CSV table of C-alpha atoms in Angstrom, one decimal:
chain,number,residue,atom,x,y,z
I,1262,UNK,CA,124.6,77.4,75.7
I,1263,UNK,CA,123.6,79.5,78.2
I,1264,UNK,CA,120.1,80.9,78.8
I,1265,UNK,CA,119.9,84.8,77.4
I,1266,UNK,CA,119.0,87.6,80.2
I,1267,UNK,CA,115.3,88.6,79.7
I,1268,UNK,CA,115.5,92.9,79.8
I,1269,UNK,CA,113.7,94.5,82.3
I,1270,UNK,CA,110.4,95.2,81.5
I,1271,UNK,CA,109.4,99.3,79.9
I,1272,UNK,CA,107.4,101.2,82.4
I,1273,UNK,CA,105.5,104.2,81.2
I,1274,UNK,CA,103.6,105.8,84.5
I,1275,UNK,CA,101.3,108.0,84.6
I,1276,UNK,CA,100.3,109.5,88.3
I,1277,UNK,CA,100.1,112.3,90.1
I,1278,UNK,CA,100.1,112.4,94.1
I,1279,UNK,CA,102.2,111.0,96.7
I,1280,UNK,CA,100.4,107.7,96.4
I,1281,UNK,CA,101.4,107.5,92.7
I,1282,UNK,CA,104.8,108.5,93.7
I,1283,UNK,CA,105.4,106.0,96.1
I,1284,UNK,CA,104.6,103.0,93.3
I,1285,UNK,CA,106.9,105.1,91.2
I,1286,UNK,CA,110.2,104.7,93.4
I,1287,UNK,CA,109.2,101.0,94.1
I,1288,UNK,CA,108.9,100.5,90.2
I,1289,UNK,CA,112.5,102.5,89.5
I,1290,UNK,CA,114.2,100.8,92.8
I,1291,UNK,CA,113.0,97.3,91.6
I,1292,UNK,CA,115.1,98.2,88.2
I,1293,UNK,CA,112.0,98.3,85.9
I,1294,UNK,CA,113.2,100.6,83.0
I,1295,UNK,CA,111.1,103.7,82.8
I,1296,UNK,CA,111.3,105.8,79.6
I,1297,UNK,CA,108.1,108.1,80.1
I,1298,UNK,CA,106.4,109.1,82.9
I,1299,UNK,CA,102.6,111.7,82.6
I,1300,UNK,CA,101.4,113.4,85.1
I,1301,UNK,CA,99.2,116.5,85.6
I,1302,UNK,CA,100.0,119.8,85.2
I,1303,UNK,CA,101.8,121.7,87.7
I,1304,UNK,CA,99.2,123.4,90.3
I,1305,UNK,CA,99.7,126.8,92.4
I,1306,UNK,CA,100.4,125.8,96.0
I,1307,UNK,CA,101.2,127.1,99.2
I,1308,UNK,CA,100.9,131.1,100.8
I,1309,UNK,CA,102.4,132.6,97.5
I,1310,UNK,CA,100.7,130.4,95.1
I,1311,UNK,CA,103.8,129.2,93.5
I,1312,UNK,CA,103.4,126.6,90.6
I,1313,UNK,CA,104.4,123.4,92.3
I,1314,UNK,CA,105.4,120.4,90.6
I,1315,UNK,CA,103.3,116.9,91.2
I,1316,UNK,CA,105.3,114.7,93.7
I,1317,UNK,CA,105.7,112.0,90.5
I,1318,UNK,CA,107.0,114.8,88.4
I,1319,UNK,CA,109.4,115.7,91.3
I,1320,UNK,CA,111.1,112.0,91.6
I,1321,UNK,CA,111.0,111.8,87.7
I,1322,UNK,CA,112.9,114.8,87.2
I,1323,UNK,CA,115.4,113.9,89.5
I,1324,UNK,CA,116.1,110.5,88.2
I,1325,UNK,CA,116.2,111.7,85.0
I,1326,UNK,CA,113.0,110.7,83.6
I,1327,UNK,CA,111.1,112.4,80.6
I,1328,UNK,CA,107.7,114.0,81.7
I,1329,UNK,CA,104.6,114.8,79.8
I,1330,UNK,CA,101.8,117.1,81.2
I,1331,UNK,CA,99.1,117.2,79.4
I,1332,UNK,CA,95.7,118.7,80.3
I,1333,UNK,CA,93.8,115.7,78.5
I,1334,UNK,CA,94.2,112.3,76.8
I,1335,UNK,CA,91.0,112.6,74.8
I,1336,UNK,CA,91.5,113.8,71.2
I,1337,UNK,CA,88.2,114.5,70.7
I,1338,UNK,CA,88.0,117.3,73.6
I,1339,UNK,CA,85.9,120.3,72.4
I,1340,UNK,CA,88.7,122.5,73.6
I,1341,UNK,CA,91.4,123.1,70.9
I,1342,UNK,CA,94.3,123.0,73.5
I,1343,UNK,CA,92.9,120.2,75.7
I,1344,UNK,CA,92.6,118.1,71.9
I,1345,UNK,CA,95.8,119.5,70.6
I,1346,UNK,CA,97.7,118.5,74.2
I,1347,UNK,CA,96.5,115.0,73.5
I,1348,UNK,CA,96.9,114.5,70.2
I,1349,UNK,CA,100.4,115.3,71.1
I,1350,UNK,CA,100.8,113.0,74.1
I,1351,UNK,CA,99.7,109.7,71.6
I,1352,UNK,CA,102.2,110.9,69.4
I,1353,UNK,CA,104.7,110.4,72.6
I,1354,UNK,CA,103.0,107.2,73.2
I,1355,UNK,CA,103.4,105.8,70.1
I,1356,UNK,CA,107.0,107.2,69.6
I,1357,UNK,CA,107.9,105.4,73.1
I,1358,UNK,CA,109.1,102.0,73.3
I,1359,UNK,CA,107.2,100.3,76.3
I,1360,UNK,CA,106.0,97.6,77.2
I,1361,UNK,CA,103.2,98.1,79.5
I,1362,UNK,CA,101.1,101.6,81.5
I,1363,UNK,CA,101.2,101.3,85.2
I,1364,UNK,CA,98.3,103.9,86.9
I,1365,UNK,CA,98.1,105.3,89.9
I,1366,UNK,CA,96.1,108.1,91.3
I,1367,UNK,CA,96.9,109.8,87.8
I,1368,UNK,CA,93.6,112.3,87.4
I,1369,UNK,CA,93.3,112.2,83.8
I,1370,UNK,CA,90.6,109.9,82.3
I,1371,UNK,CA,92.2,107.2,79.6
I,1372,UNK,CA,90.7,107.0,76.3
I,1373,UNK,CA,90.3,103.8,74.5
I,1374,UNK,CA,92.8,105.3,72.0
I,1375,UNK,CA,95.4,105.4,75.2
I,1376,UNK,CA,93.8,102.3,76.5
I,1377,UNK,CA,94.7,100.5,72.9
I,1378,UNK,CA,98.6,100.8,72.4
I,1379,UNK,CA,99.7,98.5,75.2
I,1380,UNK,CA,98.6,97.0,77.9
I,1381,UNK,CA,97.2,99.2,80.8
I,1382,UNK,CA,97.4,98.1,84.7
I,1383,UNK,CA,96.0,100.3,87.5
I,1384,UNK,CA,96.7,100.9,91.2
I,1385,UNK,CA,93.0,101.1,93.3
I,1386,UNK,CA,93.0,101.7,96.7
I,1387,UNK,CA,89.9,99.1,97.6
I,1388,UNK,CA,89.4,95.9,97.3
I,1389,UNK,CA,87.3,95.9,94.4
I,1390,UNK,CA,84.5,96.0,93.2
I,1391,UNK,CA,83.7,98.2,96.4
I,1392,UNK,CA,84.5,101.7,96.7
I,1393,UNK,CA,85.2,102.4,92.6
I,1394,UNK,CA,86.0,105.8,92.2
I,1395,UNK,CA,87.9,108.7,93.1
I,1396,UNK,CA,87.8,108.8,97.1
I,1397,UNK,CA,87.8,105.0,97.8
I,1398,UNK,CA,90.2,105.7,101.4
I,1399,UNK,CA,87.8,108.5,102.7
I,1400,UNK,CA,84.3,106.5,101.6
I,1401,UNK,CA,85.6,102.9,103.5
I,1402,UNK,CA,86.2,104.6,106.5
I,1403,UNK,CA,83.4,107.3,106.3
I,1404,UNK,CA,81.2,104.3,106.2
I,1405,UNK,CA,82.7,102.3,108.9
I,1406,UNK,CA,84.7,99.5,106.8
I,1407,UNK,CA,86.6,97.2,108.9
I,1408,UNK,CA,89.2,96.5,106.0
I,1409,UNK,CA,90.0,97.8,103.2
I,1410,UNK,CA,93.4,97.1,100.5
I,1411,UNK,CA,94.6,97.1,97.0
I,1412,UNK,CA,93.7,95.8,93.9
I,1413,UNK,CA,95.5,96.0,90.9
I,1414,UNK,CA,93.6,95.4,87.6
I,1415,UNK,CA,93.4,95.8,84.1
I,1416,UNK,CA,92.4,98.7,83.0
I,1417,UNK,CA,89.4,99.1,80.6
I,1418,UNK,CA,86.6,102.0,79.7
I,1419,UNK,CA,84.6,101.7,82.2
I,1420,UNK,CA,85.3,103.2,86.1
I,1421,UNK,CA,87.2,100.9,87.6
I,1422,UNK,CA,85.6,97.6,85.7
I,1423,UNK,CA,88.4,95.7,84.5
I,1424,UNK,CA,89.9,92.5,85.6
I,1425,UNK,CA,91.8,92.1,88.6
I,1426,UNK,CA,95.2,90.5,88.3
I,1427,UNK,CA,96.5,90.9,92.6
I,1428,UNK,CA,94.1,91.9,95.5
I,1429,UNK,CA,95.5,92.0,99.1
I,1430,UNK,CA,93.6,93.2,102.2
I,1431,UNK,CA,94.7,95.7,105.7
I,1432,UNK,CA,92.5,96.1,108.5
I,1433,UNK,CA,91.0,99.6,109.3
I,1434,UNK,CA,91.8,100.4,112.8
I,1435,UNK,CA,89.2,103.0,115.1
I,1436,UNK,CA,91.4,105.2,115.4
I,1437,UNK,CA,92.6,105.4,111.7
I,1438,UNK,CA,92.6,108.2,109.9
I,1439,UNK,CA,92.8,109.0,106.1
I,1440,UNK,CA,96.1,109.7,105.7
I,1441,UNK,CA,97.3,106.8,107.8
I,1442,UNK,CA,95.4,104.2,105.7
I,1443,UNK,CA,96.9,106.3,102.3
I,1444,UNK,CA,100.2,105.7,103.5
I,1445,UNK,CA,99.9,101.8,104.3
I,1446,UNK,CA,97.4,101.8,100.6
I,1447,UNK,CA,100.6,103.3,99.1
I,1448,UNK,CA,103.4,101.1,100.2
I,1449,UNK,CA,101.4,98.2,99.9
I,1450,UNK,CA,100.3,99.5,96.1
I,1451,UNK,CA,104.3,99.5,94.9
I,1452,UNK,CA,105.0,96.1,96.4
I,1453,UNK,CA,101.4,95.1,94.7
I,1454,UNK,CA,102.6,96.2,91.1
I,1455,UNK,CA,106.7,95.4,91.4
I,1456,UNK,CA,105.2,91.5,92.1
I,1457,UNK,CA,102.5,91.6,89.3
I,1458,UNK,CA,104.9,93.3,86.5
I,1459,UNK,CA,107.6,90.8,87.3
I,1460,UNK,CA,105.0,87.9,86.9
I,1461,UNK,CA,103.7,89.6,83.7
I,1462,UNK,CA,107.1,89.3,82.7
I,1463,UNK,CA,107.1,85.3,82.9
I,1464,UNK,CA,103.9,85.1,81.6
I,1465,UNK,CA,102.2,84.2,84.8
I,1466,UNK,CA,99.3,86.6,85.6
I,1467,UNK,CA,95.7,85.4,85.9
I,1468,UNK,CA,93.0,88.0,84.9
I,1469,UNK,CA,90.1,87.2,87.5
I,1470,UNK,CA,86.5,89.1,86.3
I,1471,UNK,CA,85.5,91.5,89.2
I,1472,UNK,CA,82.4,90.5,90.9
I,1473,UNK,CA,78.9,91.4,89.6
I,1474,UNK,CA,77.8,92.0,93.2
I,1475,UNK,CA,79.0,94.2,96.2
I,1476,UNK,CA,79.4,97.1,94.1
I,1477,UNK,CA,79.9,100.7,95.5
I,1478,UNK,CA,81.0,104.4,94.3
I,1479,UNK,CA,83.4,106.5,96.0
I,1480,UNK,CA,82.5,109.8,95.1
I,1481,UNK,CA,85.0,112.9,94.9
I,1482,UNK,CA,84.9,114.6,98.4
I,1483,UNK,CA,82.8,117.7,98.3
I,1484,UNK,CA,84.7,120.2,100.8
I,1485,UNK,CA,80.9,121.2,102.1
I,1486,UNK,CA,81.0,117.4,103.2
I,1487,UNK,CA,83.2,118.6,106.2
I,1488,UNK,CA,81.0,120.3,108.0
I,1489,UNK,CA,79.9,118.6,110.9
I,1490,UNK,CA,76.1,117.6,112.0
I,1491,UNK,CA,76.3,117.0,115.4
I,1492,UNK,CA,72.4,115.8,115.7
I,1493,UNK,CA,74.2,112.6,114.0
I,1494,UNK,CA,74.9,109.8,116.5
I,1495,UNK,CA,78.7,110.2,117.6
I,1496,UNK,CA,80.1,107.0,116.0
I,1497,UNK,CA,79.1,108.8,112.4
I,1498,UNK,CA,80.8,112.0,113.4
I,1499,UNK,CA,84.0,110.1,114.5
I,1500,UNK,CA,84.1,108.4,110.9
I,1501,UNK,CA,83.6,111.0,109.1
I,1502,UNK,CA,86.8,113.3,111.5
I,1503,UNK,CA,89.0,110.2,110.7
I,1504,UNK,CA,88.0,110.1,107.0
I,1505,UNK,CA,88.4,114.0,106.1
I,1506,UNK,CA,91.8,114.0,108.2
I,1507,UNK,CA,93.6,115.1,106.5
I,1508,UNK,CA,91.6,116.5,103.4
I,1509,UNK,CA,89.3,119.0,103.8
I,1510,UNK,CA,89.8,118.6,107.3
I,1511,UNK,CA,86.2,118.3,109.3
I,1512,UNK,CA,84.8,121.3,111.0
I,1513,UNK,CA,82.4,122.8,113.1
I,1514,UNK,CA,81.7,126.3,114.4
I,1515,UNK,CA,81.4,127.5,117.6
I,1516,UNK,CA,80.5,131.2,119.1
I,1517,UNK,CA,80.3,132.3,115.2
I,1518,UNK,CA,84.5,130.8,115.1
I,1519,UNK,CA,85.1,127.8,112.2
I,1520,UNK,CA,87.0,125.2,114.3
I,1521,UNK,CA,88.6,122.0,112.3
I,1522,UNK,CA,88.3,118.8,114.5
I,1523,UNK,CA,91.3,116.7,113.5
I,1524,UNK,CA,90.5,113.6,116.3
I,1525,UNK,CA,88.0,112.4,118.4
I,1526,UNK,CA,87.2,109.5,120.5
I,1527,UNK,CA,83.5,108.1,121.3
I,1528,UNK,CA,82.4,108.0,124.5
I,1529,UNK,CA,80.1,105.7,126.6
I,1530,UNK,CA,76.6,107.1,127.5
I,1531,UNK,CA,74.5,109.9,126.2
I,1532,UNK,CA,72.9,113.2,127.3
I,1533,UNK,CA,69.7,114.7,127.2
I,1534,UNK,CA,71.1,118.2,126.2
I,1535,UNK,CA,71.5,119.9,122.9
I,1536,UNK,CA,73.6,118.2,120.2
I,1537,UNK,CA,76.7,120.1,120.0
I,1538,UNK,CA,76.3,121.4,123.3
I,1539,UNK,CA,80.3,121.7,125.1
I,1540,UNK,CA,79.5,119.2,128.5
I,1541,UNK,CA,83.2,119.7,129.3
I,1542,UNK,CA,86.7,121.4,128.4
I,1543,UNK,CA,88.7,121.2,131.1
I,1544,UNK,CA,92.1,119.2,132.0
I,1545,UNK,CA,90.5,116.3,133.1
I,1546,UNK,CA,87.6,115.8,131.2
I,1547,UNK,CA,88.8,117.1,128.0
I,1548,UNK,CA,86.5,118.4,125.0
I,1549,UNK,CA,83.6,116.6,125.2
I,1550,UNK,CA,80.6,117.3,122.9
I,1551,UNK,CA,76.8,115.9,123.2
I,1552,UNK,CA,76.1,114.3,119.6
I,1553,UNK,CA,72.4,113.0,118.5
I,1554,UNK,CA,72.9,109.9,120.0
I,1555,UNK,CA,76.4,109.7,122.2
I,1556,UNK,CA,79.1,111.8,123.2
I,1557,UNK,CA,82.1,113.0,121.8
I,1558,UNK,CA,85.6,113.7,123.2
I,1559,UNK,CA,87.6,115.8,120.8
I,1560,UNK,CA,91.7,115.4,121.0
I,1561,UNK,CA,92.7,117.6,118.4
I,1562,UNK,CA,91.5,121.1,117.2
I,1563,UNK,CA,92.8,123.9,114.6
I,1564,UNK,CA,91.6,127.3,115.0
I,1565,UNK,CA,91.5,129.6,112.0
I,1566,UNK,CA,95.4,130.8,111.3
I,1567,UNK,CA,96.6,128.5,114.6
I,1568,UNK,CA,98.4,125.4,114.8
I,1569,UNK,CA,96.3,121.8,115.0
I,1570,UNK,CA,96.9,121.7,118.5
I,1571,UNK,CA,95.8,118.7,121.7
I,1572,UNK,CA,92.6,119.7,123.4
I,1573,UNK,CA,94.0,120.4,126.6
I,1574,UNK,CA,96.6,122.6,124.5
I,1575,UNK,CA,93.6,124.1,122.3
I,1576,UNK,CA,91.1,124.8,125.2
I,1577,UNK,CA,94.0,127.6,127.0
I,1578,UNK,CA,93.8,129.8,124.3
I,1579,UNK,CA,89.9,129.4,123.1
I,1580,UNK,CA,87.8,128.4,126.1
I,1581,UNK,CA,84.5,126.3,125.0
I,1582,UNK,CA,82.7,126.2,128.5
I,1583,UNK,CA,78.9,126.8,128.0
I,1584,UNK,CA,79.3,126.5,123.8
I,1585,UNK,CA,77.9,124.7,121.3
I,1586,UNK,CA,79.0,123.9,118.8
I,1587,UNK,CA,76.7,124.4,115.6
């Protein structure tokens, strides 16, 4: 007799961003059935402040797949709608025939009473236990990581605590930014869970305790974070352009004008002037700004209402000769 065809795995996801969107069409493309997918609710966006769909609601809706919003998981919330909303959602859960929770990037704390119906895997951009938390991308390069990566892990009660099941690693580049390292994180997240859900499915996954040591919290990014102390040495200011690019975008102001520095490059040698004096902004030299230790060339600047526009670009319409920048 033949062997019988073992079904594809059932997929409930719950996510919200691009990040979690990208696992999402990975999952769906690698023919993992999907009968529920939660994500937040939809948030005003854009000039008119239209009520925009998640980009996980987006792709579900257009394959097809059933979507649950619900403001909270926690049945105990003080709020009647939040506790009604998830009362409701464990009555989906438990209605829905699945066989394991994939997370990504989802917003919404899980319960134990979520946490207990099936299993419950999670997509974390660090290589845990480092950078736990809610801005692991911005925090490794902020603080000058050299690599970074993906774990997925078990998820439990605690922040980011539970077993992990597949870690792999990327380099951080000097010149990469926050949204570059979100979009390798990403890709690499939906190859990440496809190979651990299909080794789940043969019964082959090893839960490996995280370490005890080497732990760190990535903190939710503050927007007053983005302003820019130029008496810190310039390496620090170059981290944290790359790390707030592109979210909320690092700033400084100059001649009483908020200007958002979107790229930078550190210079050799330092000055005796005031930090955040202008010490060029020409064509040749570029945009280059005196730090508390080092220099600064800025590449790319944004205006209030303008385009992000190249220095040389930037510097014909808003001259910085003589500024400083505060």
């Amino acid at each position: 007799m033949g062997s019988v065809p073992q079904r594809p795995m059932k997929v409930v996801f719950a996510g919200t961003p691009e990040f979690a969107a990208v696992a999402l069409r990975a999952l769906h493309a690698a023919g993992f059935e999907i009968p529920l997918v939660l994500t937040q609710p939809d948030r005003p966006a854009g000039r008119g402040l239209q009520l925009q769909p998640s980009a996980v609601k987006a792709f579900a809706l257009a394959h097809g797949i059933p979507v649950a919003q619900p403001l909270s998981l926690r049945m105990d919330a003080k709020d009647l709608q939040r506790a009604q909303e998830a009362k409701d959602a464990h009555a989906l859960l438990l209605a829905t025939d699945y066989d394991v929770m994939v997370v990504a990037a989802y917003g919404l704390i899980l319960p134990r009473s979520t946490l207990d119906i099936k299993p419950c895997i999670n997509i974390h951009g660090s290589l845990l236990p480092r950078w736990r938390g809610a801005a692991p991308i911005h925090r490794a390069i902020e603080a000058g990581d050299h690599e970074t990566g993906v774990t997925i892990m078990q998820m439990e009660e605690g922040l980011d605590t539970g077993p992990m099941l597949l870690i792999e690693r990327t380099p951080i580049g000097p010149h990469d930014t926050t949204a570059l390292v979100h979009d390798r994180l990403a890709a690499l997240g939906g190859e990440m869970v496809v190979k651990v859900l299909q080794r789940m499915a043969q019964g082959q996954v090893d839960a490996v305790p995280q370490p005890e040591t080497g732990v760190t919290y990535a903190a939710k990014i503050a927007k007053e974070e983005a302003t820019l102390d130029f008496t810190q040495p310039a390496s620090e200011l170059d981290r944290k352009i790359r790390a707030f690019n592109p979210f909320p975008g690092a700033h400084g102001t100059v001649d009483g004008t908020v200007i958002k520095l979107w790229g930078a490059e550190l210079l050799d040698g330092s000055s005796d002037v005031p930090a955040g004096q202008v010490l060029a902004a020409d064509a040749q030299h570029g945009i280059v700004i005196a730090c508390g230790r080092g220099t600064l060339r800025l590449t790319a600047l944004q205006k209030p209402g303008g385009k992000r526009l190249p220095a040389a670009e930037f510097i014909k319409g808003f001259p910085l000769d003589g500024l400083r920048f505060a």
